[in-house]
XYZ file of C-alpha atoms in Angstrom:
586
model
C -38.475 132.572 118.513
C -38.834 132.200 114.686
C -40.503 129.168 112.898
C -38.905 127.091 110.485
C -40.788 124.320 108.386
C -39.129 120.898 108.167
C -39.649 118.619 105.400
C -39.709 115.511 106.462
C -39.891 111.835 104.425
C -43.466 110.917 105.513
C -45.811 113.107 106.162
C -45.117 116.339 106.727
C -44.265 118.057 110.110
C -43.816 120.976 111.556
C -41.462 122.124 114.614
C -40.478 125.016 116.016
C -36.930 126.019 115.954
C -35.523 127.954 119.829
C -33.760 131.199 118.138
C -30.787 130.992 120.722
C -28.572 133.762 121.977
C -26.096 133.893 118.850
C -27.789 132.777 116.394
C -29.160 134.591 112.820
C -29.490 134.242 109.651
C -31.456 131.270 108.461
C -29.905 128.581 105.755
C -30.865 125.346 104.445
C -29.004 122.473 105.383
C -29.867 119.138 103.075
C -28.502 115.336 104.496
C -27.777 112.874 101.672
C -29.454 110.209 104.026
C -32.364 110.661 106.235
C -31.494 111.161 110.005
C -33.010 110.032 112.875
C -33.449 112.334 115.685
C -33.560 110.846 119.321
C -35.659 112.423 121.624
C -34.534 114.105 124.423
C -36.034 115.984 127.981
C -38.809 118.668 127.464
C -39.284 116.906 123.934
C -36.013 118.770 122.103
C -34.568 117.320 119.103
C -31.008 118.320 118.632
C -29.651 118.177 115.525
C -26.090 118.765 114.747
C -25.720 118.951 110.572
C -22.133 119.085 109.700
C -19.901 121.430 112.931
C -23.469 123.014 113.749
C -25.231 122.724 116.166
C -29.283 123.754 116.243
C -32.120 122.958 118.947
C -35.616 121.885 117.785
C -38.264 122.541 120.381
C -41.879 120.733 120.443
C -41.278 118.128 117.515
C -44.420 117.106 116.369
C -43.678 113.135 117.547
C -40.368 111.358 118.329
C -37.886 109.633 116.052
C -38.763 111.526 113.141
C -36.402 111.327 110.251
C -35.377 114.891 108.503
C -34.011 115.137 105.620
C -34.280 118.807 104.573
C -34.610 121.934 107.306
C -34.012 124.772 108.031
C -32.011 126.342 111.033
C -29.894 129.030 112.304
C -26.709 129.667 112.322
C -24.491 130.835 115.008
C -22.640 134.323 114.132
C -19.572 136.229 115.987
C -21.247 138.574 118.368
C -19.380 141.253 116.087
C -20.892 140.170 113.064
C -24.484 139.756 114.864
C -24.048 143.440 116.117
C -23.086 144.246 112.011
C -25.796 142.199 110.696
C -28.418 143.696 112.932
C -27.475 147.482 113.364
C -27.331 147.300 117.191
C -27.424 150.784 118.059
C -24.234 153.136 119.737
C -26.896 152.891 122.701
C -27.344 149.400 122.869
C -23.727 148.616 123.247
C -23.212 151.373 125.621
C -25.854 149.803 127.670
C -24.250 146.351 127.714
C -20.954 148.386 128.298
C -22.378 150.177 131.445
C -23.798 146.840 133.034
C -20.503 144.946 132.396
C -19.086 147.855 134.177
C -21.002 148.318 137.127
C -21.289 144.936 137.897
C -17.721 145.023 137.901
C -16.900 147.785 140.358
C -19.940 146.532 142.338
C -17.786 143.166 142.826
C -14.301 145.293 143.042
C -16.144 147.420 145.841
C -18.340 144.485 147.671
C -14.237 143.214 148.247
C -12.753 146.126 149.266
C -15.233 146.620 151.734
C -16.020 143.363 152.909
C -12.143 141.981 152.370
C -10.001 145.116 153.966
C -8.542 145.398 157.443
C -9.765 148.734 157.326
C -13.045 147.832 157.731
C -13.432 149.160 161.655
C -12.403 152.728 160.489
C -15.045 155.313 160.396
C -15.649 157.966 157.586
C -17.390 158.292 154.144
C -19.477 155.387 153.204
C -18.762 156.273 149.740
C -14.949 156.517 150.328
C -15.177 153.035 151.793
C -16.122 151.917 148.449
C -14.052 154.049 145.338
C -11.369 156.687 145.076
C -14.400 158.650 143.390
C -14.943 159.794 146.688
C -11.265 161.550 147.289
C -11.794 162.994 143.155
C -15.293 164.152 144.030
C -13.646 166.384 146.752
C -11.085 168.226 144.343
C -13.432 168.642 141.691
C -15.531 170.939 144.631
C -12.038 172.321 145.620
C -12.858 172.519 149.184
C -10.303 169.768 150.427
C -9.140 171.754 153.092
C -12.866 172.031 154.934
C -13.342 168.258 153.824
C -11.138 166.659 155.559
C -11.120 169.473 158.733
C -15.232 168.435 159.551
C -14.327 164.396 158.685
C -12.140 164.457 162.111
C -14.016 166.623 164.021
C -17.134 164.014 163.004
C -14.921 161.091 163.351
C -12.340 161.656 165.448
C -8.632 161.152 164.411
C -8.652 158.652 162.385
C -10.615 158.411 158.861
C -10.908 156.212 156.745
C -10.966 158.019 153.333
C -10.370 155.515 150.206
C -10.178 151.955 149.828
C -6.659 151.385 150.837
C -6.565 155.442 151.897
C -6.674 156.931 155.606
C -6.322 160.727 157.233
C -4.887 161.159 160.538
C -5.638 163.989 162.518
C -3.684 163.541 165.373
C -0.225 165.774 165.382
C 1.065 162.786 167.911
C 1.478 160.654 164.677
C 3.405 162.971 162.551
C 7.017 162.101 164.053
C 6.146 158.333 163.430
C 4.933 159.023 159.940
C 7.209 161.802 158.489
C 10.448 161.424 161.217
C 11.158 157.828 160.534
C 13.387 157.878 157.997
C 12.511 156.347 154.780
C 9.955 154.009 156.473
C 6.727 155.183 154.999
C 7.587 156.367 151.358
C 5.955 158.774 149.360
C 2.660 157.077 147.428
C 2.062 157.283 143.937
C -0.215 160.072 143.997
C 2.085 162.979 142.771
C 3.849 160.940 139.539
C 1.911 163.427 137.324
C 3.786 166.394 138.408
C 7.439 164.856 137.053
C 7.816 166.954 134.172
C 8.981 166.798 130.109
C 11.714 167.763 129.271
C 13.267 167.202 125.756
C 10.206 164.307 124.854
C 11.120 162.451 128.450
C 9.583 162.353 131.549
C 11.940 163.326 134.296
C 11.911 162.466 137.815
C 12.593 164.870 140.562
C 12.872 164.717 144.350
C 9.513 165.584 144.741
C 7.928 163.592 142.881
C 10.433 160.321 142.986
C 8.826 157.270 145.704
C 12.566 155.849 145.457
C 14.817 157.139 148.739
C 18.005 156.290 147.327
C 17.046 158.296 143.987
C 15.774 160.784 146.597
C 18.880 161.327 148.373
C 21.157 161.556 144.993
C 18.454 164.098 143.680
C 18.700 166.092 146.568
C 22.042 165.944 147.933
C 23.060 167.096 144.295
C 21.356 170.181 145.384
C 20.923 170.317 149.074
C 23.959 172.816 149.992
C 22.566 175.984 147.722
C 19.306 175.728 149.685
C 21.252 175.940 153.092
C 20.551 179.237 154.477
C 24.122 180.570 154.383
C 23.353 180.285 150.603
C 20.357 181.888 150.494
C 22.067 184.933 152.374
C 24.167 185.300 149.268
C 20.928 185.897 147.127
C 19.971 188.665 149.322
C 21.297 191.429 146.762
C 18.899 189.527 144.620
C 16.098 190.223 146.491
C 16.822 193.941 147.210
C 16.991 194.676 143.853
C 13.217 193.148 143.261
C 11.479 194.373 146.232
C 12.150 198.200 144.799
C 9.821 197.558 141.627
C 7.457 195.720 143.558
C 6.945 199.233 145.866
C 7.100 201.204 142.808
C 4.275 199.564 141.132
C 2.407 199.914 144.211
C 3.512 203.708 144.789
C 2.042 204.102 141.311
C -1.502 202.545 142.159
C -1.876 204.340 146.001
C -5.193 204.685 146.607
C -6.473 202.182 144.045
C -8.538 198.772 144.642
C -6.057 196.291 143.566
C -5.830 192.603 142.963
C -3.009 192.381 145.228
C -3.309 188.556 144.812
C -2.135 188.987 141.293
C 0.432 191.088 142.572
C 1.700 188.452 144.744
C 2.198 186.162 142.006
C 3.598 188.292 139.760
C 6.427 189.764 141.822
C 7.130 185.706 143.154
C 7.717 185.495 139.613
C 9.824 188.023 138.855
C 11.866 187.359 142.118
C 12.637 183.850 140.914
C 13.564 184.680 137.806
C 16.148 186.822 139.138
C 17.110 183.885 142.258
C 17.221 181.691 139.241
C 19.257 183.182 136.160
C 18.796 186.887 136.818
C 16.226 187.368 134.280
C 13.201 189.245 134.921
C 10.317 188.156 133.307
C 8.694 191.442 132.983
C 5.311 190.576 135.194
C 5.552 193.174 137.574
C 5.854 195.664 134.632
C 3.609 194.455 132.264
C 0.946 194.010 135.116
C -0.447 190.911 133.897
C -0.005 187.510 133.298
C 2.378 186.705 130.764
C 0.875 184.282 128.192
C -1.365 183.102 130.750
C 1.236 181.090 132.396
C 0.577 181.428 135.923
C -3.181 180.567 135.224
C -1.729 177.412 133.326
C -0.011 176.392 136.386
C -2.845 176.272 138.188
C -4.266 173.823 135.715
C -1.630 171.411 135.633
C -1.943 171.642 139.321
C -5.410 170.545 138.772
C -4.562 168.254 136.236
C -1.817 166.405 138.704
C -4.162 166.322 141.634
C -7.074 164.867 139.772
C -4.758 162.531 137.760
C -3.147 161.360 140.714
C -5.817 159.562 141.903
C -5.229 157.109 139.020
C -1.481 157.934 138.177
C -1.131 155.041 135.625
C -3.122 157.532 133.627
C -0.535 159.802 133.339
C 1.923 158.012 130.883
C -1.278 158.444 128.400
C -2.081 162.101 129.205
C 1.069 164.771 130.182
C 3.200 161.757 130.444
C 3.007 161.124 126.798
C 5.965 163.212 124.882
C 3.338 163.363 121.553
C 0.534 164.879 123.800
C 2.621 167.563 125.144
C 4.301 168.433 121.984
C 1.299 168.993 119.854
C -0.504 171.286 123.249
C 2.428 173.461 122.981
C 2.505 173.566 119.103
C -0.962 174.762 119.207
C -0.885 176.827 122.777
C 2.027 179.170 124.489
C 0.647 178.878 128.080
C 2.611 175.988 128.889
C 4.477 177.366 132.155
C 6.722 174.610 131.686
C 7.837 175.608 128.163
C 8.288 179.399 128.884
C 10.362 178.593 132.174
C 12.707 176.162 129.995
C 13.349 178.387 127.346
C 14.073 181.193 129.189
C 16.688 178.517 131.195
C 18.114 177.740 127.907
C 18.523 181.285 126.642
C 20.339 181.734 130.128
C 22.247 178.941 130.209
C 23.893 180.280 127.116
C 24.250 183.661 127.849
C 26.154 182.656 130.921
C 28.172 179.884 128.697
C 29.944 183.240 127.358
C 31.184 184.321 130.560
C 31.387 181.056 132.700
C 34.138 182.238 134.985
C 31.972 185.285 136.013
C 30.628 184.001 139.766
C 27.339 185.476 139.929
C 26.103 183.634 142.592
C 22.640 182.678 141.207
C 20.733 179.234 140.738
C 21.977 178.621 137.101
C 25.437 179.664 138.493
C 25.197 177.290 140.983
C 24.209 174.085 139.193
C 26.428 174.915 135.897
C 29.580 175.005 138.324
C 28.755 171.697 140.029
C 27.737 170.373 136.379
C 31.223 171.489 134.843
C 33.268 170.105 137.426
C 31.424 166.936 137.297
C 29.438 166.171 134.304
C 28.346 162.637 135.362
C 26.402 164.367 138.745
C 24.062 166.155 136.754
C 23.245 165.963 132.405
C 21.523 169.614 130.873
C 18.580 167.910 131.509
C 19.356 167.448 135.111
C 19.974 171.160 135.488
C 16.965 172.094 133.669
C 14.539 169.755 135.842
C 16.003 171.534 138.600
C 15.400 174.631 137.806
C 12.018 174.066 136.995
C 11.375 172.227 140.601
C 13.185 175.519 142.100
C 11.108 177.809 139.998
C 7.429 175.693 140.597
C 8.393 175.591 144.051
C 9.347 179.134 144.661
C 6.612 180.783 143.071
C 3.831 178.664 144.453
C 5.167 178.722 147.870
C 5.787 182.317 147.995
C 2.939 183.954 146.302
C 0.618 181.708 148.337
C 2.414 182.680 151.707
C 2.385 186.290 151.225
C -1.232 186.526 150.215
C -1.974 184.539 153.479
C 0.219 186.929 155.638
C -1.416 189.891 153.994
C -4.565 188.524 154.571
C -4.633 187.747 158.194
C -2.722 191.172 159.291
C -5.379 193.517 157.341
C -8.574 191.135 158.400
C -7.278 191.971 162.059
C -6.403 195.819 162.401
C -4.846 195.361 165.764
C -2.214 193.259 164.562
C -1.790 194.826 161.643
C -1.030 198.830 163.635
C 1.130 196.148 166.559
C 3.376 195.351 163.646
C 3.572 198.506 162.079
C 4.360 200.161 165.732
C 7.612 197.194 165.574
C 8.851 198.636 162.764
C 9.015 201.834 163.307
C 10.491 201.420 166.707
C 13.119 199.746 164.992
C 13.370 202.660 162.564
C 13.632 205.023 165.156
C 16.500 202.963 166.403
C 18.266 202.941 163.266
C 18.355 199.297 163.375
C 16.682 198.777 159.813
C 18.154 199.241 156.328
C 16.687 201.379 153.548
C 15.410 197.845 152.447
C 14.589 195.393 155.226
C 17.533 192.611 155.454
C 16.592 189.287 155.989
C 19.014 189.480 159.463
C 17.263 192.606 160.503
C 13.578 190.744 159.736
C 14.615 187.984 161.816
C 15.651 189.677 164.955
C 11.929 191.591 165.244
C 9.912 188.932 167.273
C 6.289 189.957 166.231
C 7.264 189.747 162.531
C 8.152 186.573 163.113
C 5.492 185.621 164.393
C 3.012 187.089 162.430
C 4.643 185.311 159.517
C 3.953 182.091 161.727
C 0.887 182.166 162.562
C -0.289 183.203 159.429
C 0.844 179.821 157.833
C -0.519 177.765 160.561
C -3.685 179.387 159.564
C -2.837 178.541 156.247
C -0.646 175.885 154.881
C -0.240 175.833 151.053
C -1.004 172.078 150.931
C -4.634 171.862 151.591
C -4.625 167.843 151.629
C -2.392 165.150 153.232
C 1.225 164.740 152.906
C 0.100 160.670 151.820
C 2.886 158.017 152.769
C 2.648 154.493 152.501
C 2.169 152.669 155.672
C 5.489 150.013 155.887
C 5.620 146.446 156.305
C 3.919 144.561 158.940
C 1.466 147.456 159.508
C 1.727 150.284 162.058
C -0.260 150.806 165.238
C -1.928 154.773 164.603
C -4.173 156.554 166.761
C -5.119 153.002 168.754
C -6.142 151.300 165.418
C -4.346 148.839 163.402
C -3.323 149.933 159.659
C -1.913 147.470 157.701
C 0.983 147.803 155.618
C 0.415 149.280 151.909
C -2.209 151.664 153.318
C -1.759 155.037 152.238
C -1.745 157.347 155.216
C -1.474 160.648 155.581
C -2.000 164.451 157.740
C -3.162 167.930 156.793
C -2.254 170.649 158.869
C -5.331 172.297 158.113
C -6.085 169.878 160.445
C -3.620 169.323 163.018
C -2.632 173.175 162.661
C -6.154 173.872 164.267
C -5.991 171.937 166.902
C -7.421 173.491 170.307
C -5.390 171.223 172.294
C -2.071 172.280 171.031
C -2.759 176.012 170.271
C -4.807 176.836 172.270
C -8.770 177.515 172.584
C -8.372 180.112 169.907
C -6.482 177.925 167.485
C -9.106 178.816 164.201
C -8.080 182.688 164.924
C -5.351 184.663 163.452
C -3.243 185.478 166.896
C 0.787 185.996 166.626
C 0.682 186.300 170.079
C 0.245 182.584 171.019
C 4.341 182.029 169.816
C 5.440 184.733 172.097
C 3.733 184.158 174.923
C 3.785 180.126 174.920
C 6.674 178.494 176.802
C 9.695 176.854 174.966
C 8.245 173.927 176.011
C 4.884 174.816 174.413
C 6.601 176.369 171.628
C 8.244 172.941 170.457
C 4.649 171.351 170.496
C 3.570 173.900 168.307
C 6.858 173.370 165.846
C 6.054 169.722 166.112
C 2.448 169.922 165.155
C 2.983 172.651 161.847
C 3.083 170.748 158.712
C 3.629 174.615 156.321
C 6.818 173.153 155.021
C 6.103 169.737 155.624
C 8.363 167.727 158.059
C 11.497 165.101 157.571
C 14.021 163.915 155.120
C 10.742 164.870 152.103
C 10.064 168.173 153.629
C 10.414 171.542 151.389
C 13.727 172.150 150.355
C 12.695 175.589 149.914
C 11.975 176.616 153.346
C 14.860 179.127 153.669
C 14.073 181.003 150.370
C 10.384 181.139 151.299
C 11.295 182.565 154.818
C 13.734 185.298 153.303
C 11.067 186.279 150.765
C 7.703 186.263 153.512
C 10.454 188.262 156.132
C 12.184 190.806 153.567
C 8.577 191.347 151.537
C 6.012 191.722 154.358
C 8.297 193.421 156.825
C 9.301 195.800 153.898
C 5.409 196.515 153.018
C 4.009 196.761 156.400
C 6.890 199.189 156.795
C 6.284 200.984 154.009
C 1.907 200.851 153.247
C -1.348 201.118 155.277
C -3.687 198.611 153.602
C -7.237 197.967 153.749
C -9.253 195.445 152.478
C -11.829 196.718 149.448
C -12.955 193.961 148.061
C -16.540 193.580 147.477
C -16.818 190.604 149.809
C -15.834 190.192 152.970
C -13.823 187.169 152.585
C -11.069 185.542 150.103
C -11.910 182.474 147.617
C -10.169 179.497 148.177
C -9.919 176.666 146.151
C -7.875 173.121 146.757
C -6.345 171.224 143.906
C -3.540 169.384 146.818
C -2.606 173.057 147.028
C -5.186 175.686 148.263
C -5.405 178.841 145.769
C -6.299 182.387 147.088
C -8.506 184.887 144.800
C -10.552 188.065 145.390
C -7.595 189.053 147.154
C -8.301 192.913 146.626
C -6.805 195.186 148.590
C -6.258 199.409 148.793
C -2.662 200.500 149.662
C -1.754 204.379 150.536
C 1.803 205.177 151.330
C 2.247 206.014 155.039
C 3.400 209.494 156.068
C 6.529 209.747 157.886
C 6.421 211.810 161.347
């Protein structure tokens, strides 16, 4: 309150003026006539000189006349927060209510309002997406959601408008149905800029028309009859790869690095026959396979609120000044080298080489309207993310699970050389020879049903009119989705033993039980949006672990007894250290 005196005609008076919310900064106000003021409840006097408008509290007696007084004036709240030096913290305070009490309300309706209400999980995930971004910051996804269905059941409810089923029985329903339940939102961050533009790609696009355009554009060079013609490809990769190996016998190594490095290298050559030089320069070139990892972090974070992402790696300034000021963008280094090739093999476009960039240039020059230089470059890239990612990932796994069970590892090893002995085996292993040696095969399996790249679920968006899943109702616009982490480890498909490394389950399993199995593995996803890639990961886990094992006893020598795993949507191996010695032929 602050006291103003009022001079009044008669004798003088004093009142008390109520220093409302709004109001500062006290001026003088004089009436060419005296004024009567009426009385009103709780004895105010309002008087309203001019457009103002002032309250006078405890008047000395009623019907007084003023002629003079003095009163406050009601500011802008910006100018009151200028004229009084409200503080950074005082605004953030009045910020952070305002806020809360907003998301209180947004989360009071979610919970009360949604259908979903009946589903079990995280009280917290009932409530905010916080919840699901929580869970990637920890990068431990994968366990997450594994313990919410064996607490739960198989059906959790795990946003807002977000649910995980863990029951394999749903996946034809929600991945086999056509274009039903589309792709959510979730993975718009990974669409990638090219030339200042944000380009969509069959991965990333929610559209099924675009979807089928993208990838029928494509779809006959990742047929496996055209991945056989890329085996000289791989032969002439898999030779450095031993010889770096050869040179390092005896050595702790981080074979995990390894891994990545010769997936690089390997799709360099798949892609324009360029070697990028990891495998010989033993390291990380410009720190580009570390950046990948971050803008996998970044698009699994972001993702959570994708409208962020037209702001952030979405915005063509953004990206252009972090590469004028940084050379790790993996991005950047993948398109220029694509450029650099695309010109070189401008200069002799009639030699047939057989390649990616062959490939796509052909289609492009017969029919320019199919697919722009832009186009081809985007597809490159989506080749070239989703070659190295899949493969490096896959072989660590297989490596992994073969030297953490020595058994396995000398059952394999004793497959290989029977086949040597039989002179059924080339000086490198073909991918036809890899395929026809059943514990291989299996090995490979079962090591990516132990571990599937994606550590989260494959999310779809629940059609109209709802869906009945796992006995409960889920109405349409719900984001739904599986993990095979999850349904990959289920006891009552693979057996009692499902969360142990055992090859032996696919060979000994009926072809009845077999096709459960298939049915239930989610490695390479399932459906019309399932990897593209498949064939070129199988050729590259086949020719590279079959030529290794064939080649190298291994042990494990790192310090620990056990990998590091983290999940950003995809689940990242490290202190993958291992000792290789080069057998000795009998």
């Amino acid at each position: 309150m602050i006291t103003a005196l009022l001079s009044m005609i008669g004798p003088v008076r004093q009142a008390q003026l109520q220093d409302e919310e709004g109001f500062s900064g006290a001026k003088t106000w004089r009436r060419k006539t005296p004024q009567k003021c009426a009385s009103r409840r709780s004895n105010e006097i309002v008087i309203k000189p001019g457009l103002k408008s002032f309250t006078l509290v405890r008047a000395a007696e009623d019907g007084v006349s003023v002629l003079d007084f003095t009163a406050t004036e009601r500011e802008s709240p910006w100018n009151y927060f200028q004229n009084h030096g409200t503080t950074a913290g005082q605004l953030a305070l009045i910020a952070s209510v305002f806020l809360t009490i907003s998301l209180l309300s947004s989360y009071a309706i979610s919970y009360f309002q949604s259908e979903l209400g009946d589903l079990p999980g995280p009280m917290l995930a009932r409530f905010t997406l916080l919840w699901k971004v929580w869970v990637h910051i920890k990068g431990d996804g994968h366990v997450v959601y594994q313990n919410l269905h064996k607490r739960y059941g198989p059906i959790v409810r795990t946003g807002p408008n977000s649910v995980s089923i863990g029951d394999a029985a749903m996946i034809p329903k929600i991945y086999l149905s056509g274009h039903s339940y589309l792709k959510s939102s979730d993975l718009a961050p990974f669409t990638f800029m090219i030339d200042g533009k944000s380009v969509e790609s069959m991965f990333t696009t929610q559209d099924p028309a675009l979807h089928k355009v993208l990838k029928s554009a494509v779809a006959s060079k990742y047929s496996l009859s055209s991945m056989l013609q890329l085996e000289p490809l791989f032969d002439k990769c898999m030779p450095l790869f031993v010889t770096e190996m050869d040179k390092r016998a005896g050595l702790a190594v981080d074979f995990g690095s390894w891994c990545s490095w010769y997936s690089f290298d390997l799709t360099g050559l798949l892609s324009f026959q360029e070697l990028f030089g990891f495998m010989e320069q033993a390291k990380d070139i410009n720190g580009v396979i570390e950046s990948s990892w971050s803008f996998m972090s970044y698009g699994t974070l972001i993702g959570q609120y994708p409208y962020l992402h037209k702001y952030l790696l979405g915005n063509p300034c953004l990206v252009q000044f972090l590469d004028s000021i940084s050379n790790a963008n993996p991005m950047r280094l993948i398109t220029e080298t694509a450029r650099v090739a695309i010109d070189k093999y401008d200069e002799k476009s009639t030699d047939l080489r057989g390649d990616f960039l062959d490939y796509l240039r052909q289609k492009q020059l017969k029919n320019p309207y199919i697919m722009t230089d832009r186009d081809l470059i985007n597809n490159i890239l989506i080749f070239f993310v989703g070659a190295v990612n899949t493969n490096s990932a896959s072989l660590r796994a297989c490596f992994y699970y073969l030297v953490k069970t020595p058994y396995t590892y000398a059952k394999l090893v004793r497959e290989l050389q029977d086949a040597d002995a039989k002179g059924l085996l080339s000086e490198t292993l073909s991918f036809t020879e890899g395929q026809k040696l059943p514990y291989l095969q299996a090995c490979i399996k079962d090591a990516l049903r132990m571990y599937p790249i994606v550590g989260t679920p494959f999310d779809r968006v629940v059609p109209k009119g709802g869906a009945i899943l796992s006995g409960y109702f889920v109405p349409e616009g719900t984001v739904v989705g599986i993990s095979g982490w999850v349904t990959q480890r289920d006891k009552g498909v693979f057996g009692d033993d499902a969360e142990s490394f055992r090859p032996e389950r696919w060979l000994d399993a009926d072809e009845k039980q077999v096709r459960v199995m298939d049915r239930s593995m989610l490695a390479f996803g399932q459906g019309t949006r399932g990897c593209v890639g498949k064939h070129v990961a199988m050729m590259a886990l086949t020719k590279t672990v079959g030529q290794i094992v064939r080649v190298f006893d291994m042990e494990w020598a790192a310090p620990g007894e056990e990998w590091a795993l983290t999940c950003r949507q995809h689940v990242r191996q490290t202190r993958v250290i291992m000792r290789l010695n080069r057998r000795q032929t009998q």
